[in-house]
Amino acid sequence: MHAASFAHVRHWVFDLDNTLYSPEVRLFEQIQLKMTQWVMEALRLDRAAADALRADYWRRYGTTLAGLMEEHGIDPDPYLEVVHEIALDALTPDPDLAAAIGALPGRRIVFTNGSAPYARRVLAARGLEGLFHAVYGVEHARYRPKPEIVAYQTVFGTDGCEPATAAMFEDDVRNLREPHALGMRTVLVAPEAVEAPHVHHHTVDLTAFLARLGG
Ligand SMILES: [Mg+2]
């Protein structure tokens, strides 16, 4: 039943942060710290005000960057470079996940709200480089983040992804809404399950989930 739900899938779309590595690594917290520091300096705010502004932008615009661009007209490229300058020491290669992803039939892509150069560094640190046919960052979505529909339309259009034969793996439940509406199979990869009509599957263990598809 599980494998049958994916028998038609020929396009595999993966989020990056907290999806292709465990949230227990706490890598994204480093980026969040960098984003807060950037906001503090650029907008001359103290830490509490910067965190509050980031939370507000995340809720209203999907990401801090989208809010900064909309409300302050910031140049996204220098921002993306600075906030992704983090140590990846906590990441370790994952041969089992690499094997499970490598066994998926068809086209495999990464689609992150981070930048593509950062995504490639993370993939290399996880031993997952070479498994993906393309890596898309927010710069490939005209700087519009998931969960905005235009982000999916842009990236899927570029990649030639047909939603009817595609599946999406994500840790942020918001980011599965549009994929579901487009007709994709949706998988929430997260410690906690979320009951929502746009979530077809939930797993805490991406490797085990993918391995079952090939069985
Ligand atoms: Mg994520």
PDB file of C-alpha atoms and ligand atoms in Angstrom:
ATOM      1  CA  MET A   1       0.000   0.000   0.000  1.00  0.00           C
ATOM      2  CA  HIS A   2       2.796   2.328   0.991  1.00  0.00           C
ATOM      3  CA  ALA A   3       4.896   1.561  -2.090  1.00  0.00           C
ATOM      4  CA  ALA A   4       1.785   1.544  -4.296  1.00  0.00           C
ATOM      5  CA  SER A   5       1.121   5.176  -3.374  1.00  0.00           C
ATOM      6  CA  PHE A   6       4.409   6.077  -5.009  1.00  0.00           C
ATOM      7  CA  ALA A   7       4.431   3.640  -7.936  1.00  0.00           C
ATOM      8  CA  HIS A   8       3.529   6.462 -10.341  1.00  0.00           C
ATOM      9  CA  VAL A   9       6.195   8.867  -9.056  1.00  0.00           C
ATOM     10  CA  ARG A  10       9.022   9.754 -11.429  1.00  0.00           C
ATOM     11  CA  HIS A  11       9.998  13.118  -9.949  1.00  0.00           C
ATOM     12  CA  TRP A  12      11.285  13.331  -6.379  1.00  0.00           C
ATOM     13  CA  VAL A  13      11.504  16.758  -4.766  1.00  0.00           C
ATOM     14  CA  PHE A  14      13.367  17.205  -1.486  1.00  0.00           C
ATOM     15  CA  ASP A  15      13.596  20.149   0.842  1.00  0.00           C
ATOM     16  CA  LEU A  16      17.065  20.521   2.382  1.00  0.00           C
ATOM     17  CA  ASP A  17      17.228  21.888   5.934  1.00  0.00           C
ATOM     18  CA  ASN A  18      15.821  19.568   8.601  1.00  0.00           C
ATOM     19  CA  THR A  19      14.711  17.189   5.838  1.00  0.00           C
ATOM     20  CA  LEU A  20      17.964  15.774   4.413  1.00  0.00           C
ATOM     21  CA  TYR A  21      19.560  15.958   7.859  1.00  0.00           C
ATOM     22  CA  SER A  22      18.030  15.591  11.300  1.00  0.00           C
ATOM     23  CA  PRO A  23      16.757  18.678  13.134  1.00  0.00           C
ATOM     24  CA  GLU A  24      18.709  17.273  16.097  1.00  0.00           C
ATOM     25  CA  VAL A  25      21.850  18.544  14.336  1.00  0.00           C
ATOM     26  CA  ARG A  26      20.517  22.050  15.054  1.00  0.00           C
ATOM     27  CA  LEU A  27      22.230  23.390  11.953  1.00  0.00           C
ATOM     28  CA  PHE A  28      19.392  25.684  11.046  1.00  0.00           C
ATOM     29  CA  GLU A  29      19.738  27.393  14.429  1.00  0.00           C
ATOM     30  CA  GLN A  30      23.107  28.741  13.239  1.00  0.00           C
ATOM     31  CA  ILE A  31      21.424  30.249  10.184  1.00  0.00           C
ATOM     32  CA  GLN A  32      18.665  31.707  12.327  1.00  0.00           C
ATOM     33  CA  LEU A  33      21.313  33.340  14.528  1.00  0.00           C
ATOM     34  CA  LYS A  34      23.018  34.809  11.435  1.00  0.00           C
ATOM     35  CA  MET A  35      19.681  36.114  10.156  1.00  0.00           C
ATOM     36  CA  THR A  36      18.954  37.790  13.496  1.00  0.00           C
ATOM     37  CA  GLN A  37      22.426  39.371  13.544  1.00  0.00           C
ATOM     38  CA  TRP A  38      21.941  40.600   9.987  1.00  0.00           C
ATOM     39  CA  VAL A  39      18.568  42.175  10.881  1.00  0.00           C
ATOM     40  CA  MET A  40      20.043  43.753  14.038  1.00  0.00           C
ATOM     41  CA  GLU A  41      22.821  45.430  12.062  1.00  0.00           C
ATOM     42  CA  ALA A  42      20.871  46.382   8.943  1.00  0.00           C
ATOM     43  CA  LEU A  43      17.802  47.751  10.733  1.00  0.00           C
ATOM     44  CA  ARG A  44      19.573  48.867  13.943  1.00  0.00           C
ATOM     45  CA  LEU A  45      17.379  46.766  16.224  1.00  0.00           C
ATOM     46  CA  ASP A  46      18.180  44.977  19.460  1.00  0.00           C
ATOM     47  CA  ARG A  47      18.024  41.193  19.565  1.00  0.00           C
ATOM     48  CA  ALA A  48      14.492  40.935  20.930  1.00  0.00           C
ATOM     49  CA  ALA A  49      13.126  43.337  18.309  1.00  0.00           C
ATOM     50  CA  ALA A  50      15.029  41.551  15.519  1.00  0.00           C
ATOM     51  CA  ASP A  51      13.695  38.148  16.620  1.00  0.00           C
ATOM     52  CA  ALA A  52      10.165  39.521  16.811  1.00  0.00           C
ATOM     53  CA  LEU A  53      10.477  41.029  13.332  1.00  0.00           C
ATOM     54  CA  ARG A  54      11.841  37.758  11.930  1.00  0.00           C
ATOM     55  CA  ALA A  55       8.985  35.769  13.476  1.00  0.00           C
ATOM     56  CA  ASP A  56       6.503  38.220  11.985  1.00  0.00           C
ATOM     57  CA  TYR A  57       8.095  38.025   8.506  1.00  0.00           C
ATOM     58  CA  TRP A  58       8.286  34.232   8.662  1.00  0.00           C
ATOM     59  CA  ARG A  59       4.577  34.095   9.425  1.00  0.00           C
ATOM     60  CA  ARG A  60       3.489  36.741   6.909  1.00  0.00           C
ATOM     61  CA  TYR A  61       5.976  36.267   4.045  1.00  0.00           C
ATOM     62  CA  GLY A  62       7.241  32.693   4.451  1.00  0.00           C
ATOM     63  CA  THR A  63      10.847  33.692   5.202  1.00  0.00           C
ATOM     64  CA  THR A  64      12.795  36.510   6.818  1.00  0.00           C
ATOM     65  CA  LEU A  65      14.313  37.306   3.419  1.00  0.00           C
ATOM     66  CA  ALA A  66      10.956  37.686   1.697  1.00  0.00           C
ATOM     67  CA  GLY A  67       9.859  40.156   4.383  1.00  0.00           C
ATOM     68  CA  LEU A  68      13.121  42.101   4.175  1.00  0.00           C
ATOM     69  CA  MET A  69      12.778  42.367   0.397  1.00  0.00           C
ATOM     70  CA  GLU A  70       9.115  43.355   0.553  1.00  0.00           C
ATOM     71  CA  GLU A  71       9.332  45.861   3.396  1.00  0.00           C
ATOM     72  CA  HIS A  72      12.908  47.141   3.113  1.00  0.00           C
ATOM     73  CA  GLY A  73      13.913  46.474  -0.498  1.00  0.00           C
ATOM     74  CA  ILE A  74      17.114  44.660   0.492  1.00  0.00           C
ATOM     75  CA  ASP A  75      19.481  43.080  -2.039  1.00  0.00           C
ATOM     76  CA  PRO A  76      19.019  39.315  -1.536  1.00  0.00           C
ATOM     77  CA  ASP A  77      22.379  37.976  -2.741  1.00  0.00           C
ATOM     78  CA  PRO A  78      24.700  39.501  -0.097  1.00  0.00           C
ATOM     79  CA  TYR A  79      22.163  38.543   2.579  1.00  0.00           C
ATOM     80  CA  LEU A  80      21.993  34.929   1.385  1.00  0.00           C
ATOM     81  CA  GLU A  81      25.781  34.689   1.359  1.00  0.00           C
ATOM     82  CA  VAL A  82      26.197  36.039   4.894  1.00  0.00           C
ATOM     83  CA  VAL A  83      23.444  34.037   6.611  1.00  0.00           C
ATOM     84  CA  HIS A  84      24.680  30.765   5.090  1.00  0.00           C
ATOM     85  CA  GLU A  85      28.278  31.234   6.269  1.00  0.00           C
ATOM     86  CA  ILE A  86      27.987  28.573   8.961  1.00  0.00           C
ATOM     87  CA  ALA A  87      30.062  25.621  10.150  1.00  0.00           C
ATOM     88  CA  LEU A  88      28.868  22.248   8.856  1.00  0.00           C
ATOM     89  CA  ASP A  89      31.005  20.187  11.269  1.00  0.00           C
ATOM     90  CA  ALA A  90      27.902  18.717  12.892  1.00  0.00           C
ATOM     91  CA  LEU A  91      26.866  17.011   9.649  1.00  0.00           C
ATOM     92  CA  THR A  92      28.051  13.480   8.925  1.00  0.00           C
ATOM     93  CA  PRO A  93      27.852  11.411   5.736  1.00  0.00           C
ATOM     94  CA  ASP A  94      24.777   9.194   5.561  1.00  0.00           C
ATOM     95  CA  PRO A  95      25.453   6.239   3.247  1.00  0.00           C
ATOM     96  CA  ASP A  96      22.085   4.618   4.001  1.00  0.00           C
ATOM     97  CA  LEU A  97      20.173   7.747   2.995  1.00  0.00           C
ATOM     98  CA  ALA A  98      22.404   8.101  -0.072  1.00  0.00           C
ATOM     99  CA  ALA A  99      21.571   4.539  -1.125  1.00  0.00           C
ATOM    100  CA  ALA A 100      17.846   5.065  -0.543  1.00  0.00           C
ATOM    101  CA  ILE A 101      17.775   8.271  -2.587  1.00  0.00           C
ATOM    102  CA  GLY A 102      19.968   6.784  -5.284  1.00  0.00           C
ATOM    103  CA  ALA A 103      17.498   3.905  -5.716  1.00  0.00           C
ATOM    104  CA  LEU A 104      14.556   6.196  -6.518  1.00  0.00           C
ATOM    105  CA  PRO A 105      13.459   5.870 -10.140  1.00  0.00           C
ATOM    106  CA  GLY A 106      13.382   9.015 -12.247  1.00  0.00           C
ATOM    107  CA  ARG A 107      14.472  12.570 -11.577  1.00  0.00           C
ATOM    108  CA  ARG A 108      15.593  13.746  -8.128  1.00  0.00           C
ATOM    109  CA  ILE A 109      15.900  17.396  -7.177  1.00  0.00           C
ATOM    110  CA  VAL A 110      16.491  19.591  -4.122  1.00  0.00           C
ATOM    111  CA  PHE A 111      14.293  22.657  -3.645  1.00  0.00           C
ATOM    112  CA  THR A 112      15.253  24.836  -0.679  1.00  0.00           C
ATOM    113  CA  ASN A 113      14.424  28.304   0.601  1.00  0.00           C
ATOM    114  CA  GLY A 114      18.161  28.646   1.273  1.00  0.00           C
ATOM    115  CA  SER A 115      20.710  29.310  -1.450  1.00  0.00           C
ATOM    116  CA  ALA A 116      21.921  26.684  -3.926  1.00  0.00           C
ATOM    117  CA  PRO A 117      25.644  27.077  -3.035  1.00  0.00           C
ATOM    118  CA  TYR A 118      24.777  26.438   0.620  1.00  0.00           C
ATOM    119  CA  ALA A 119      22.633  23.449  -0.350  1.00  0.00           C
ATOM    120  CA  ARG A 120      25.544  21.952  -2.304  1.00  0.00           C
ATOM    121  CA  ARG A 121      27.834  22.316   0.732  1.00  0.00           C
ATOM    122  CA  VAL A 122      25.276  20.539   2.919  1.00  0.00           C
ATOM    123  CA  LEU A 123      24.791  17.753   0.371  1.00  0.00           C
ATOM    124  CA  ALA A 124      28.568  17.242   0.188  1.00  0.00           C
ATOM    125  CA  ALA A 125      28.829  17.076   3.992  1.00  0.00           C
ATOM    126  CA  ARG A 126      26.056  14.457   4.047  1.00  0.00           C
ATOM    127  CA  GLY A 127      27.663  12.392   1.288  1.00  0.00           C
ATOM    128  CA  LEU A 128      24.653  13.057  -0.941  1.00  0.00           C
ATOM    129  CA  GLU A 129      26.396  14.919  -3.749  1.00  0.00           C
ATOM    130  CA  GLY A 130      25.932  13.491  -7.215  1.00  0.00           C
ATOM    131  CA  LEU A 131      22.537  11.975  -6.381  1.00  0.00           C
ATOM    132  CA  PHE A 132      20.456  14.938  -7.513  1.00  0.00           C
ATOM    133  CA  HIS A 133      19.806  16.020 -11.076  1.00  0.00           C
ATOM    134  CA  ALA A 134      19.388  19.641  -9.979  1.00  0.00           C
ATOM    135  CA  VAL A 135      19.632  21.805  -6.856  1.00  0.00           C
ATOM    136  CA  TYR A 136      17.326  24.830  -6.667  1.00  0.00           C
ATOM    137  CA  GLY A 137      17.712  27.619  -4.137  1.00  0.00           C
ATOM    138  CA  VAL A 138      15.466  30.590  -3.502  1.00  0.00           C
ATOM    139  CA  GLU A 139      17.517  32.483  -6.126  1.00  0.00           C
ATOM    140  CA  HIS A 140      16.069  30.092  -8.734  1.00  0.00           C
ATOM    141  CA  ALA A 141      12.536  30.955  -7.586  1.00  0.00           C
ATOM    142  CA  ARG A 142      13.008  34.672  -8.279  1.00  0.00           C
ATOM    143  CA  TYR A 143      13.654  34.977  -4.515  1.00  0.00           C
ATOM    144  CA  ARG A 144      10.071  34.028  -3.720  1.00  0.00           C
ATOM    145  CA  PRO A 145      10.053  31.333  -1.019  1.00  0.00           C
ATOM    146  CA  LYS A 146       7.960  28.285  -0.450  1.00  0.00           C
ATOM    147  CA  PRO A 147       5.064  28.302   0.509  1.00  0.00           C
ATOM    148  CA  GLU A 148       4.281  30.919  -2.170  1.00  0.00           C
ATOM    149  CA  ILE A 149       2.726  29.296  -5.228  1.00  0.00           C
ATOM    150  CA  VAL A 150       5.002  31.268  -7.569  1.00  0.00           C
ATOM    151  CA  ALA A 151       8.059  29.606  -6.017  1.00  0.00           C
ATOM    152  CA  TYR A 152       6.799  26.135  -6.961  1.00  0.00           C
ATOM    153  CA  GLN A 153       5.613  27.282 -10.379  1.00  0.00           C
ATOM    154  CA  THR A 154       9.002  28.806 -11.153  1.00  0.00           C
ATOM    155  CA  VAL A 155      11.144  25.890  -9.995  1.00  0.00           C
ATOM    156  CA  PHE A 156       8.872  23.156 -11.325  1.00  0.00           C
ATOM    157  CA  GLY A 157       8.587  25.000 -14.638  1.00  0.00           C
ATOM    158  CA  THR A 158      12.370  25.246 -14.914  1.00  0.00           C
ATOM    159  CA  ASP A 159      12.848  21.606 -14.007  1.00  0.00           C
ATOM    160  CA  GLY A 160      10.017  20.205 -16.107  1.00  0.00           C
ATOM    161  CA  CYS A 161       8.407  18.679 -13.015  1.00  0.00           C
ATOM    162  CA  GLU A 162       4.929  17.258 -13.663  1.00  0.00           C
ATOM    163  CA  PRO A 163       3.123  17.352 -10.283  1.00  0.00           C
ATOM    164  CA  ALA A 164       0.851  14.418 -11.192  1.00  0.00           C
ATOM    165  CA  THR A 165       3.901  12.147 -11.204  1.00  0.00           C
ATOM    166  CA  ALA A 166       5.881  13.852  -8.456  1.00  0.00           C
ATOM    167  CA  ALA A 167       6.373  13.618  -4.699  1.00  0.00           C
ATOM    168  CA  MET A 168       7.558  16.240  -2.213  1.00  0.00           C
ATOM    169  CA  PHE A 169       9.434  15.677   1.039  1.00  0.00           C
ATOM    170  CA  GLU A 170       9.426  18.531   3.575  1.00  0.00           C
ATOM    171  CA  ASP A 171       9.783  19.248   7.284  1.00  0.00           C
ATOM    172  CA  ASP A 172       7.640  22.424   7.158  1.00  0.00           C
ATOM    173  CA  VAL A 173       3.994  21.440   6.871  1.00  0.00           C
ATOM    174  CA  ARG A 174       3.109  24.798   5.291  1.00  0.00           C
ATOM    175  CA  ASN A 175       5.322  23.985   2.324  1.00  0.00           C
ATOM    176  CA  LEU A 176       3.288  20.889   1.399  1.00  0.00           C
ATOM    177  CA  ARG A 177       0.027  22.737   0.840  1.00  0.00           C
ATOM    178  CA  GLU A 178       0.721  23.925  -2.717  1.00  0.00           C
ATOM    179  CA  PRO A 179       2.361  20.651  -3.788  1.00  0.00           C
ATOM    180  CA  HIS A 180      -0.756  18.822  -2.613  1.00  0.00           C
ATOM    181  CA  ALA A 181      -3.007  21.279  -4.449  1.00  0.00           C
ATOM    182  CA  LEU A 182      -0.931  20.709  -7.594  1.00  0.00           C
ATOM    183  CA  GLY A 183      -1.502  16.954  -7.321  1.00  0.00           C
ATOM    184  CA  MET A 184       1.784  15.796  -5.820  1.00  0.00           C
ATOM    185  CA  ARG A 185       2.274  13.047  -3.268  1.00  0.00           C
ATOM    186  CA  THR A 186       3.244  14.806  -0.016  1.00  0.00           C
ATOM    187  CA  VAL A 187       5.452  13.525   2.798  1.00  0.00           C
ATOM    188  CA  LEU A 188       6.043  15.378   6.055  1.00  0.00           C
ATOM    189  CA  VAL A 189       9.514  14.525   7.390  1.00  0.00           C
ATOM    190  CA  ALA A 190       9.414  15.684  10.992  1.00  0.00           C
ATOM    191  CA  PRO A 191       9.548  14.537  14.625  1.00  0.00           C
ATOM    192  CA  GLU A 192       5.862  15.327  15.119  1.00  0.00           C
ATOM    193  CA  ALA A 193       2.975  14.217  12.907  1.00  0.00           C
ATOM    194  CA  VAL A 194       0.533  16.872  11.724  1.00  0.00           C
ATOM    195  CA  GLU A 195      -3.035  15.960  10.885  1.00  0.00           C
ATOM    196  CA  ALA A 196      -3.817  17.939   7.763  1.00  0.00           C
ATOM    197  CA  PRO A 197      -5.613  17.079   4.529  1.00  0.00           C
ATOM    198  CA  HIS A 198      -2.591  18.167   2.493  1.00  0.00           C
ATOM    199  CA  VAL A 199      -0.242  15.726   4.233  1.00  0.00           C
ATOM    200  CA  HIS A 200      -0.464  12.235   2.686  1.00  0.00           C
ATOM    201  CA  HIS A 201       2.311  10.660   4.736  1.00  0.00           C
ATOM    202  CA  HIS A 202       4.390  11.399   7.799  1.00  0.00           C
ATOM    203  CA  THR A 203       7.744   9.926   8.762  1.00  0.00           C
ATOM    204  CA  VAL A 204      10.383  10.608  11.386  1.00  0.00           C
ATOM    205  CA  ASP A 205      12.896   8.534   9.415  1.00  0.00           C
ATOM    206  CA  LEU A 206      13.338   9.537   5.772  1.00  0.00           C
ATOM    207  CA  THR A 207      15.811   6.738   5.041  1.00  0.00           C
ATOM    208  CA  ALA A 208      13.472   4.007   6.302  1.00  0.00           C
ATOM    209  CA  PHE A 209      10.535   5.591   4.482  1.00  0.00           C
ATOM    210  CA  LEU A 210      12.374   5.656   1.151  1.00  0.00           C
ATOM    211  CA  ALA A 211      13.778   2.170   1.648  1.00  0.00           C
ATOM    212  CA  ARG A 212      10.249   0.798   1.986  1.00  0.00           C
ATOM    213  CA  LEU A 213       9.345   2.286  -1.393  1.00  0.00           C
ATOM    214  CA  GLY A 214      11.957   0.196  -3.139  1.00  0.00           C
ATOM    215  CA  GLY A 215      10.955  -3.044  -1.388  1.00  0.00           C
TER     216      GLY A 215
HETATM  217 MG    MG B   1      13.297  22.564   5.802  1.00  0.00          MG
END
